[in-house]
Amino acid sequence: SPTRSLRTSGRYQLLPALKTKSDDLERNSKIKLTEKEIWDYLRYNYWCNKNRITLGEMVDDILSTPDDELIKYHNINKGE
């Protein structure tokens, strides 16, 4: 289905933005989140209730997500 293929291929199209956010987090907060962790956070917390979202909106969400939200997600999932 078209939705499934977006979920599968969407992450690969977004890798440059995901890598940028990961690098920014490491530089600013000294926390290393993988691109997949950032993808999973947004997929399950931002995008799960949206029917249609453009690639540009997804890039904007990646780059504008507050670092503290991602750090909290990372710590919860690491059991800290």
PDB file of N, CA, C and O in Angstrom:
ATOM      1  N   SER A   1       0.837  -1.190   0.000  1.00  0.00           N
ATOM      2  CA  SER A   1       0.000   0.000   0.000  1.00  0.00           C
ATOM      3  C   SER A   1       0.879   1.250   0.000  1.00  0.00           C
ATOM      4  O   SER A   1       2.013   1.200   0.457  1.00  0.00           O
ATOM      5  N   PRO A   2       0.378   2.380  -0.467  1.00  0.00           N
ATOM      6  CA  PRO A   2       1.186   3.610  -0.505  1.00  0.00           C
ATOM      7  C   PRO A   2       1.657   4.050   0.872  1.00  0.00           C
ATOM      8  O   PRO A   2       2.759   4.527   1.033  1.00  0.00           O
ATOM      9  N   THR A   3       0.825   3.881   1.898  1.00  0.00           N
ATOM     10  CA  THR A   3       1.215   4.282   3.250  1.00  0.00           C
ATOM     11  C   THR A   3       2.403   3.457   3.735  1.00  0.00           C
ATOM     12  O   THR A   3       3.353   3.984   4.273  1.00  0.00           O
ATOM     13  N   ARG A   4       2.337   2.167   3.508  1.00  0.00           N
ATOM     14  CA  ARG A   4       3.424   1.309   3.965  1.00  0.00           C
ATOM     15  C   ARG A   4       4.719   1.668   3.265  1.00  0.00           C
ATOM     16  O   ARG A   4       5.782   1.706   3.859  1.00  0.00           O
ATOM     17  N   SER A   5       4.655   1.931   1.954  1.00  0.00           N
ATOM     18  CA  SER A   5       5.885   2.247   1.236  1.00  0.00           C
ATOM     19  C   SER A   5       6.470   3.575   1.714  1.00  0.00           C
ATOM     20  O   SER A   5       7.665   3.730   1.774  1.00  0.00           O
ATOM     21  N   LEU A   6       5.633   4.544   2.116  1.00  0.00           N
ATOM     22  CA  LEU A   6       6.142   5.796   2.669  1.00  0.00           C
ATOM     23  C   LEU A   6       6.872   5.521   3.977  1.00  0.00           C
ATOM     24  O   LEU A   6       7.937   6.053   4.224  1.00  0.00           O
ATOM     25  N   ARG A   7       6.306   4.650   4.805  1.00  0.00           N
ATOM     26  CA  ARG A   7       6.946   4.322   6.080  1.00  0.00           C
ATOM     27  C   ARG A   7       8.288   3.644   5.862  1.00  0.00           C
ATOM     28  O   ARG A   7       9.223   3.849   6.611  1.00  0.00           O
ATOM     29  N   THR A   8       8.361   2.820   4.840  1.00  0.00           N
ATOM     30  CA  THR A   8       9.602   2.094   4.576  1.00  0.00           C
ATOM     31  C   THR A   8      10.645   2.989   3.941  1.00  0.00           C
ATOM     32  O   THR A   8      11.784   3.031   4.369  1.00  0.00           O
ATOM     33  N   SER A   9      10.258   3.721   2.905  1.00  0.00           N
ATOM     34  CA  SER A   9      11.238   4.520   2.179  1.00  0.00           C
ATOM     35  C   SER A   9      11.412   5.917   2.751  1.00  0.00           C
ATOM     36  O   SER A   9      12.425   6.553   2.533  1.00  0.00           O
ATOM     37  N   GLY A  10      10.421   6.402   3.511  1.00  0.00           N
ATOM     38  CA  GLY A  10      10.470   7.762   4.037  1.00  0.00           C
ATOM     39  C   GLY A  10      11.695   8.026   4.880  1.00  0.00           C
ATOM     40  O   GLY A  10      12.311   9.075   4.785  1.00  0.00           O
ATOM     41  N   ARG A  11      12.046   7.045   5.701  1.00  0.00           N
ATOM     42  CA  ARG A  11      13.197   7.232   6.584  1.00  0.00           C
ATOM     43  C   ARG A  11      14.469   7.452   5.784  1.00  0.00           C
ATOM     44  O   ARG A  11      15.303   8.267   6.158  1.00  0.00           O
ATOM     45  N   TYR A  12      14.614   6.741   4.680  1.00  0.00           N
ATOM     46  CA  TYR A  12      15.831   6.881   3.874  1.00  0.00           C
ATOM     47  C   TYR A  12      15.899   8.243   3.201  1.00  0.00           C
ATOM     48  O   TYR A  12      16.966   8.834   3.115  1.00  0.00           O
ATOM     49  N   GLN A  13      14.757   8.771   2.789  1.00  0.00           N
ATOM     50  CA  GLN A  13      14.730  10.115   2.204  1.00  0.00           C
ATOM     51  C   GLN A  13      15.068  11.178   3.240  1.00  0.00           C
ATOM     52  O   GLN A  13      15.555  12.240   2.902  1.00  0.00           O
ATOM     53  N   LEU A  14      14.810  10.876   4.496  1.00  0.00           N
ATOM     54  CA  LEU A  14      15.010  11.837   5.573  1.00  0.00           C
ATOM     55  C   LEU A  14      16.356  11.695   6.276  1.00  0.00           C
ATOM     56  O   LEU A  14      16.646  12.438   7.207  1.00  0.00           O
ATOM     57  N   LEU A  15      17.181  10.760   5.845  1.00  0.00           N
ATOM     58  CA  LEU A  15      18.454  10.525   6.526  1.00  0.00           C
ATOM     59  C   LEU A  15      19.317  11.776   6.688  1.00  0.00           C
ATOM     60  O   LEU A  15      19.894  11.973   7.756  1.00  0.00           O
ATOM     61  N   PRO A  16      19.430  12.655   5.681  1.00  0.00           N
ATOM     62  CA  PRO A  16      20.248  13.864   5.902  1.00  0.00           C
ATOM     63  C   PRO A  16      19.728  14.724   7.060  1.00  0.00           C
ATOM     64  O   PRO A  16      20.517  15.195   7.889  1.00  0.00           O
ATOM     65  N   ALA A  17      18.420  14.899   7.162  1.00  0.00           N
ATOM     66  CA  ALA A  17      17.849  15.687   8.265  1.00  0.00           C
ATOM     67  C   ALA A  17      18.017  14.957   9.595  1.00  0.00           C
ATOM     68  O   ALA A  17      18.343  15.572  10.621  1.00  0.00           O
ATOM     69  N   LEU A  18      17.807  13.646   9.593  1.00  0.00           N
ATOM     70  CA  LEU A  18      17.975  12.860  10.816  1.00  0.00           C
ATOM     71  C   LEU A  18      19.422  12.908  11.297  1.00  0.00           C
ATOM     72  O   LEU A  18      19.687  13.036  12.498  1.00  0.00           O
ATOM     73  N   LYS A  19      20.363  12.819  10.377  1.00  0.00           N
ATOM     74  CA  LYS A  19      21.788  12.873  10.734  1.00  0.00           C
ATOM     75  C   LYS A  19      22.145  14.252  11.285  1.00  0.00           C
ATOM     76  O   LYS A  19      22.870  14.365  12.268  1.00  0.00           O
ATOM     77  N   THR A  20      21.624  15.295  10.663  1.00  0.00           N
ATOM     78  CA  THR A  20      21.862  16.658  11.141  1.00  0.00           C
ATOM     79  C   THR A  20      21.364  16.812  12.578  1.00  0.00           C
ATOM     80  O   THR A  20      22.071  17.352  13.438  1.00  0.00           O
ATOM     81  N   LYS A  21      20.151  16.325  12.865  1.00  0.00           N
ATOM     82  CA  LYS A  21      19.596  16.433  14.214  1.00  0.00           C
ATOM     83  C   LYS A  21      20.428  15.620  15.198  1.00  0.00           C
ATOM     84  O   LYS A  21      20.725  16.079  16.305  1.00  0.00           O
ATOM     85  N   SER A  22      20.832  14.429  14.804  1.00  0.00           N
ATOM     86  CA  SER A  22      21.667  13.582  15.658  1.00  0.00           C
ATOM     87  C   SER A  22      22.992  14.274  15.984  1.00  0.00           C
ATOM     88  O   SER A  22      23.427  14.306  17.139  1.00  0.00           O
ATOM     89  N   ASP A  23      23.625  14.846  14.975  1.00  0.00           N
ATOM     90  CA  ASP A  23      24.896  15.555  15.169  1.00  0.00           C
ATOM     91  C   ASP A  23      24.716  16.783  16.057  1.00  0.00           C
ATOM     92  O   ASP A  23      25.554  17.059  16.923  1.00  0.00           O
ATOM     93  N   ASP A  24      23.628  17.531  15.845  1.00  0.00           N
ATOM     94  CA  ASP A  24      23.343  18.711  16.675  1.00  0.00           C
ATOM     95  C   ASP A  24      23.160  18.321  18.142  1.00  0.00           C
ATOM     96  O   ASP A  24      23.668  18.997  19.042  1.00  0.00           O
ATOM     97  N   LEU A  25      22.414  17.238  18.380  1.00  0.00           N
ATOM     98  CA  LEU A  25      22.206  16.773  19.751  1.00  0.00           C
ATOM     99  C   LEU A  25      23.521  16.398  20.411  1.00  0.00           C
ATOM    100  O   LEU A  25      23.756  16.745  21.568  1.00  0.00           O
ATOM    101  N   GLU A  26      24.360  15.699  19.684  1.00  0.00           N
ATOM    102  CA  GLU A  26      25.641  15.283  20.252  1.00  0.00           C
ATOM    103  C   GLU A  26      26.519  16.494  20.556  1.00  0.00           C
ATOM    104  O   GLU A  26      27.150  16.568  21.604  1.00  0.00           O
ATOM    105  N   ARG A  27      26.515  17.462  19.655  1.00  0.00           N
ATOM    106  CA  ARG A  27      27.324  18.664  19.850  1.00  0.00           C
ATOM    107  C   ARG A  27      26.786  19.521  20.995  1.00  0.00           C
ATOM    108  O   ARG A  27      27.534  19.996  21.837  1.00  0.00           O
ATOM    109  N   ASN A  28      25.474  19.713  21.055  1.00  0.00           N
ATOM    110  CA  ASN A  28      24.874  20.625  22.041  1.00  0.00           C
ATOM    111  C   ASN A  28      24.637  19.988  23.400  1.00  0.00           C
ATOM    112  O   ASN A  28      24.738  20.660  24.418  1.00  0.00           O
ATOM    113  N   SER A  29      24.294  18.718  23.423  1.00  0.00           N
ATOM    114  CA  SER A  29      23.871  18.074  24.670  1.00  0.00           C
ATOM    115  C   SER A  29      24.764  16.922  25.087  1.00  0.00           C
ATOM    116  O   SER A  29      24.520  16.303  26.120  1.00  0.00           O
ATOM    117  N   LYS A  30      25.740  16.618  24.255  1.00  0.00           N
ATOM    118  CA  LYS A  30      26.663  15.499  24.538  1.00  0.00           C
ATOM    119  C   LYS A  30      25.918  14.169  24.663  1.00  0.00           C
ATOM    120  O   LYS A  30      26.330  13.270  25.374  1.00  0.00           O
ATOM    121  N   ILE A  31      24.778  14.060  23.990  1.00  0.00           N
ATOM    122  CA  ILE A  31      23.980  12.835  23.978  1.00  0.00           C
ATOM    123  C   ILE A  31      23.972  12.306  22.552  1.00  0.00           C
ATOM    124  O   ILE A  31      23.727  13.052  21.611  1.00  0.00           O
ATOM    125  N   LYS A  32      24.235  11.018  22.399  1.00  0.00           N
ATOM    126  CA  LYS A  32      24.241  10.419  21.060  1.00  0.00           C
ATOM    127  C   LYS A  32      22.954   9.636  20.852  1.00  0.00           C
ATOM    128  O   LYS A  32      22.742   8.605  21.473  1.00  0.00           O
ATOM    129  N   LEU A  33      22.087  10.177  20.022  1.00  0.00           N
ATOM    130  CA  LEU A  33      20.888   9.467  19.591  1.00  0.00           C
ATOM    131  C   LEU A  33      21.103   9.044  18.150  1.00  0.00           C
ATOM    132  O   LEU A  33      21.617   9.830  17.345  1.00  0.00           O
ATOM    133  N   THR A  34      20.707   7.846  17.839  1.00  0.00           N
ATOM    134  CA  THR A  34      20.842   7.382  16.459  1.00  0.00           C
ATOM    135  C   THR A  34      19.741   8.012  15.604  1.00  0.00           C
ATOM    136  O   THR A  34      18.716   8.482  16.127  1.00  0.00           O
ATOM    137  N   GLU A  35      19.955   7.983  14.311  1.00  0.00           N
ATOM    138  CA  GLU A  35      18.932   8.470  13.392  1.00  0.00           C
ATOM    139  C   GLU A  35      17.643   7.665  13.577  1.00  0.00           C
ATOM    140  O   GLU A  35      16.551   8.208  13.520  1.00  0.00           O
ATOM    141  N   LYS A  36      17.774   6.361  13.835  1.00  0.00           N
ATOM    142  CA  LYS A  36      16.594   5.507  14.033  1.00  0.00           C
ATOM    143  C   LYS A  36      15.827   5.906  15.291  1.00  0.00           C
ATOM    144  O   LYS A  36      14.594   5.913  15.288  1.00  0.00           O
ATOM    145  N   GLU A  37      16.522   6.255  16.372  1.00  0.00           N
ATOM    146  CA  GLU A  37      15.833   6.696  17.592  1.00  0.00           C
ATOM    147  C   GLU A  37      15.021   7.962  17.334  1.00  0.00           C
ATOM    148  O   GLU A  37      13.888   8.091  17.810  1.00  0.00           O
ATOM    149  N   ILE A  38      15.597   8.897  16.606  1.00  0.00           N
ATOM    150  CA  ILE A  38      14.893  10.144  16.286  1.00  0.00           C
ATOM    151  C   ILE A  38      13.692   9.839  15.400  1.00  0.00           C
ATOM    152  O   ILE A  38      12.586  10.341  15.626  1.00  0.00           O
ATOM    153  N   TRP A  39      13.897   8.991  14.394  1.00  0.00           N
ATOM    154  CA  TRP A  39      12.817   8.568  13.498  1.00  0.00           C
ATOM    155  C   TRP A  39      11.687   7.925  14.308  1.00  0.00           C
ATOM    156  O   TRP A  39      10.524   8.279  14.144  1.00  0.00           O
ATOM    157  N   ASP A  40      12.024   6.992  15.178  1.00  0.00           N
ATOM    158  CA  ASP A  40      11.003   6.288  15.962  1.00  0.00           C
ATOM    159  C   ASP A  40      10.241   7.249  16.866  1.00  0.00           C
ATOM    160  O   ASP A  40       9.021   7.164  16.977  1.00  0.00           O
ATOM    161  N   TYR A  41      10.963   8.171  17.507  1.00  0.00           N
ATOM    162  CA  TYR A  41      10.297   9.139  18.374  1.00  0.00           C
ATOM    163  C   TYR A  41       9.250   9.939  17.588  1.00  0.00           C
ATOM    164  O   TYR A  41       8.094  10.058  18.009  1.00  0.00           O
ATOM    165  N   LEU A  42       9.654  10.468  16.458  1.00  0.00           N
ATOM    166  CA  LEU A  42       8.732  11.286  15.665  1.00  0.00           C
ATOM    167  C   LEU A  42       7.608  10.445  15.075  1.00  0.00           C
ATOM    168  O   LEU A  42       6.455  10.870  15.049  1.00  0.00           O
ATOM    169  N   ARG A  43       7.952   9.259  14.625  1.00  0.00           N
ATOM    170  CA  ARG A  43       6.940   8.391  14.018  1.00  0.00           C
ATOM    171  C   ARG A  43       5.834   8.062  15.016  1.00  0.00           C
ATOM    172  O   ARG A  43       4.660   8.074  14.667  1.00  0.00           O
ATOM    173  N   TYR A  44       6.188   7.762  16.244  1.00  0.00           N
ATOM    174  CA  TYR A  44       5.191   7.343  17.225  1.00  0.00           C
ATOM    175  C   TYR A  44       4.614   8.487  18.045  1.00  0.00           C
ATOM    176  O   TYR A  44       3.577   8.320  18.675  1.00  0.00           O
ATOM    177  N   ASN A  45       5.266   9.649  18.066  1.00  0.00           N
ATOM    178  CA  ASN A  45       4.794  10.754  18.900  1.00  0.00           C
ATOM    179  C   ASN A  45       4.276  11.957  18.113  1.00  0.00           C
ATOM    180  O   ASN A  45       3.487  12.725  18.655  1.00  0.00           O
ATOM    181  N   TYR A  46       4.736  12.140  16.889  1.00  0.00           N
ATOM    182  CA  TYR A  46       4.304  13.292  16.097  1.00  0.00           C
ATOM    183  C   TYR A  46       3.438  12.864  14.912  1.00  0.00           C
ATOM    184  O   TYR A  46       2.430  13.473  14.629  1.00  0.00           O
ATOM    185  N   TRP A  47       3.881  11.869  14.205  1.00  0.00           N
ATOM    186  CA  TRP A  47       3.273  11.557  12.911  1.00  0.00           C
ATOM    187  C   TRP A  47       2.197  10.498  12.949  1.00  0.00           C
ATOM    188  O   TRP A  47       1.484  10.305  11.974  1.00  0.00           O
ATOM    189  N   CYS A  48       2.018   9.817  14.062  1.00  0.00           N
ATOM    190  CA  CYS A  48       1.080   8.682  14.107  1.00  0.00           C
ATOM    191  C   CYS A  48      -0.373   9.097  13.855  1.00  0.00           C
ATOM    192  O   CYS A  48      -1.151   8.302  13.337  1.00  0.00           O
ATOM    193  N   ASN A  49      -0.734  10.309  14.180  1.00  0.00           N
ATOM    194  CA  ASN A  49      -2.121  10.746  14.008  1.00  0.00           C
ATOM    195  C   ASN A  49      -2.340  11.612  12.777  1.00  0.00           C
ATOM    196  O   ASN A  49      -3.433  12.129  12.578  1.00  0.00           O
ATOM    197  N   LYS A  50      -1.307  11.776  11.978  1.00  0.00           N
ATOM    198  CA  LYS A  50      -1.443  12.606  10.783  1.00  0.00           C
ATOM    199  C   LYS A  50      -1.718  11.719   9.581  1.00  0.00           C
ATOM    200  O   LYS A  50      -1.025  10.741   9.343  1.00  0.00           O
ATOM    201  N   ASN A  51      -2.758  12.070   8.828  1.00  0.00           N
ATOM    202  CA  ASN A  51      -3.108  11.276   7.648  1.00  0.00           C
ATOM    203  C   ASN A  51      -2.182  11.567   6.478  1.00  0.00           C
ATOM    204  O   ASN A  51      -1.773  10.668   5.772  1.00  0.00           O
ATOM    205  N   ARG A  52      -1.891  12.823   6.295  1.00  0.00           N
ATOM    206  CA  ARG A  52      -1.013  13.218   5.184  1.00  0.00           C
ATOM    207  C   ARG A  52       0.022  14.182   5.715  1.00  0.00           C
ATOM    208  O   ARG A  52      -0.307  15.143   6.384  1.00  0.00           O
ATOM    209  N   ILE A  53       1.250  13.900   5.367  1.00  0.00           N
ATOM    210  CA  ILE A  53       2.336  14.779   5.786  1.00  0.00           C
ATOM    211  C   ILE A  53       3.349  14.820   4.655  1.00  0.00           C
ATOM    212  O   ILE A  53       3.669  13.789   4.059  1.00  0.00           O
ATOM    213  N   THR A  54       3.811  15.994   4.354  1.00  0.00           N
ATOM    214  CA  THR A  54       4.763  16.125   3.248  1.00  0.00           C
ATOM    215  C   THR A  54       6.183  15.893   3.753  1.00  0.00           C
ATOM    216  O   THR A  54       6.463  15.979   4.954  1.00  0.00           O
ATOM    217  N   LEU A  55       7.056  15.624   2.827  1.00  0.00           N
ATOM    218  CA  LEU A  55       8.462  15.441   3.157  1.00  0.00           C
ATOM    219  C   LEU A  55       9.008  16.709   3.828  1.00  0.00           C
ATOM    220  O   LEU A  55       9.731  16.632   4.812  1.00  0.00           O
ATOM    221  N   GLY A  56       8.617  17.869   3.310  1.00  0.00           N
ATOM    222  CA  GLY A  56       9.067  19.139   3.891  1.00  0.00           C
ATOM    223  C   GLY A  56       8.610  19.314   5.332  1.00  0.00           C
ATOM    224  O   GLY A  56       9.355  19.795   6.177  1.00  0.00           O
ATOM    225  N   GLU A  57       7.366  18.915   5.625  1.00  0.00           N
ATOM    226  CA  GLU A  57       6.856  18.996   6.998  1.00  0.00           C
ATOM    227  C   GLU A  57       7.625  18.047   7.913  1.00  0.00           C
ATOM    228  O   GLU A  57       7.909  18.384   9.071  1.00  0.00           O
ATOM    229  N   MET A  58       7.968  16.881   7.387  1.00  0.00           N
ATOM    230  CA  MET A  58       8.725  15.914   8.184  1.00  0.00           C
ATOM    231  C   MET A  58      10.122  16.447   8.492  1.00  0.00           C
ATOM    232  O   MET A  58      10.607  16.333   9.624  1.00  0.00           O
ATOM    233  N   VAL A  59      10.775  17.051   7.505  1.00  0.00           N
ATOM    234  CA  VAL A  59      12.100  17.647   7.729  1.00  0.00           C
ATOM    235  C   VAL A  59      11.993  18.742   8.779  1.00  0.00           C
ATOM    236  O   VAL A  59      12.811  18.809   9.702  1.00  0.00           O
ATOM    237  N   ASP A  60      10.976  19.584   8.666  1.00  0.00           N
ATOM    238  CA  ASP A  60      10.778  20.658   9.648  1.00  0.00           C
ATOM    239  C   ASP A  60      10.579  20.082  11.054  1.00  0.00           C
ATOM    240  O   ASP A  60      11.165  20.585  12.020  1.00  0.00           O
ATOM    241  N   ASP A  61       9.779  19.022  11.169  1.00  0.00           N
ATOM    242  CA  ASP A  61       9.568  18.389  12.470  1.00  0.00           C
ATOM    243  C   ASP A  61      10.875  17.847  13.041  1.00  0.00           C
ATOM    244  O   ASP A  61      11.154  18.002  14.236  1.00  0.00           O
ATOM    245  N   ILE A  62      11.663  17.200  12.200  1.00  0.00           N
ATOM    246  CA  ILE A  62      12.939  16.639  12.660  1.00  0.00           C
ATOM    247  C   ILE A  62      13.833  17.734  13.218  1.00  0.00           C
ATOM    248  O   ILE A  62      14.369  17.624  14.321  1.00  0.00           O
ATOM    249  N   LEU A  63      13.989  18.795  12.455  1.00  0.00           N
ATOM    250  CA  LEU A  63      14.939  19.846  12.835  1.00  0.00           C
ATOM    251  C   LEU A  63      14.426  20.733  13.964  1.00  0.00           C
ATOM    252  O   LEU A  63      15.218  21.331  14.686  1.00  0.00           O
ATOM    253  N   SER A  64      13.108  20.803  14.147  1.00  0.00           N
ATOM    254  CA  SER A  64      12.563  21.709  15.163  1.00  0.00           C
ATOM    255  C   SER A  64      12.136  21.001  16.452  1.00  0.00           C
ATOM    256  O   SER A  64      11.723  21.669  17.408  1.00  0.00           O
ATOM    257  N   THR A  65      12.242  19.692  16.512  1.00  0.00           N
ATOM    258  CA  THR A  65      11.892  18.982  17.749  1.00  0.00           C
ATOM    259  C   THR A  65      12.852  19.405  18.856  1.00  0.00           C
ATOM    260  O   THR A  65      14.068  19.341  18.672  1.00  0.00           O
ATOM    261  N   PRO A  66      12.314  19.842  19.991  1.00  0.00           N
ATOM    262  CA  PRO A  66      13.192  20.276  21.087  1.00  0.00           C
ATOM    263  C   PRO A  66      14.112  19.141  21.551  1.00  0.00           C
ATOM    264  O   PRO A  66      13.680  17.998  21.710  1.00  0.00           O
ATOM    265  N   ASP A  67      15.363  19.484  21.767  1.00  0.00           N
ATOM    266  CA  ASP A  67      16.351  18.500  22.208  1.00  0.00           C
ATOM    267  C   ASP A  67      15.907  17.789  23.477  1.00  0.00           C
ATOM    268  O   ASP A  67      16.097  16.581  23.617  1.00  0.00           O
ATOM    269  N   ASP A  68      15.300  18.533  24.413  1.00  0.00           N
ATOM    270  CA  ASP A  68      14.929  17.911  25.685  1.00  0.00           C
ATOM    271  C   ASP A  68      13.892  16.805  25.517  1.00  0.00           C
ATOM    272  O   ASP A  68      13.906  15.821  26.254  1.00  0.00           O
ATOM    273  N   GLU A  69      13.002  16.920  24.524  1.00  0.00           N
ATOM    274  CA  GLU A  69      12.034  15.854  24.253  1.00  0.00           C
ATOM    275  C   GLU A  69      12.746  14.586  23.793  1.00  0.00           C
ATOM    276  O   GLU A  69      12.411  13.482  24.221  1.00  0.00           O
ATOM    277  N   LEU A  70      13.711  14.757  22.907  1.00  0.00           N
ATOM    278  CA  LEU A  70      14.449  13.606  22.397  1.00  0.00           C
ATOM    279  C   LEU A  70      15.334  12.984  23.473  1.00  0.00           C
ATOM    280  O   LEU A  70      15.459  11.755  23.556  1.00  0.00           O
ATOM    281  N   ILE A  71      15.923  13.810  24.323  1.00  0.00           N
ATOM    282  CA  ILE A  71      16.772  13.304  25.405  1.00  0.00           C
ATOM    283  C   ILE A  71      15.922  12.502  26.397  1.00  0.00           C
ATOM    284  O   ILE A  71      16.313  11.421  26.841  1.00  0.00           O
ATOM    285  N   LYS A  72      14.742  13.026  26.736  1.00  0.00           N
ATOM    286  CA  LYS A  72      13.845  12.317  27.647  1.00  0.00           C
ATOM    287  C   LYS A  72      13.445  10.964  27.050  1.00  0.00           C
ATOM    288  O   LYS A  72      13.489   9.932  27.738  1.00  0.00           O
ATOM    289  N   TYR A  73      13.094  10.945  25.766  1.00  0.00           N
ATOM    290  CA  TYR A  73      12.743   9.702  25.065  1.00  0.00           C
ATOM    291  C   TYR A  73      13.921   8.720  25.110  1.00  0.00           C
ATOM    292  O   TYR A  73      13.747   7.543  25.415  1.00  0.00           O
ATOM    293  N   HIS A  74      15.098   9.208  24.838  1.00  0.00           N
ATOM    294  CA  HIS A  74      16.308   8.379  24.844  1.00  0.00           C
ATOM    295  C   HIS A  74      16.539   7.780  26.236  1.00  0.00           C
ATOM    296  O   HIS A  74      16.789   6.574  26.370  1.00  0.00           O
ATOM    297  N   ASN A  75      16.420   8.591  27.278  1.00  0.00           N
ATOM    298  CA  ASN A  75      16.659   8.117  28.646  1.00  0.00           C
ATOM    299  C   ASN A  75      15.624   7.096  29.092  1.00  0.00           C
ATOM    300  O   ASN A  75      15.954   6.109  29.738  1.00  0.00           O
ATOM    301  N   ILE A  76      14.367   7.319  28.725  1.00  0.00           N
ATOM    302  CA  ILE A  76      13.300   6.362  29.071  1.00  0.00           C
ATOM    303  C   ILE A  76      13.557   5.023  28.394  1.00  0.00           C
ATOM    304  O   ILE A  76      13.430   3.971  29.009  1.00  0.00           O
ATOM    305  N   ASN A  77      13.957   5.069  27.136  1.00  0.00           N
ATOM    306  CA  ASN A  77      14.173   3.833  26.391  1.00  0.00           C
ATOM    307  C   ASN A  77      15.482   3.133  26.758  1.00  0.00           C
ATOM    308  O   ASN A  77      15.646   1.950  26.456  1.00  0.00           O
ATOM    309  N   LYS A  78      16.367   3.842  27.400  1.00  0.00           N
ATOM    310  CA  LYS A  78      17.613   3.230  27.867  1.00  0.00           C
ATOM    311  C   LYS A  78      17.494   2.774  29.314  1.00  0.00           C
ATOM    312  O   LYS A  78      18.429   2.270  29.893  1.00  0.00           O
ATOM    313  N   GLY A  79      16.312   3.038  29.913  1.00  0.00           N
ATOM    314  CA  GLY A  79      16.085   2.610  31.280  1.00  0.00           C
ATOM    315  C   GLY A  79      16.728   3.483  32.330  1.00  0.00           C
ATOM    316  O   GLY A  79      16.953   3.058  33.452  1.00  0.00           O
ATOM    317  N   GLU A  80      17.036   4.745  31.980  1.00  0.00           N
ATOM    318  CA  GLU A  80      17.679   5.640  32.941  1.00  0.00           C
ATOM    319  C   GLU A  80      16.642   6.443  33.704  1.00  0.00           C
ATOM    320  O   GLU A  80      15.573   6.678  33.268  1.00  0.00           O
TER     321      GLU A  80
END
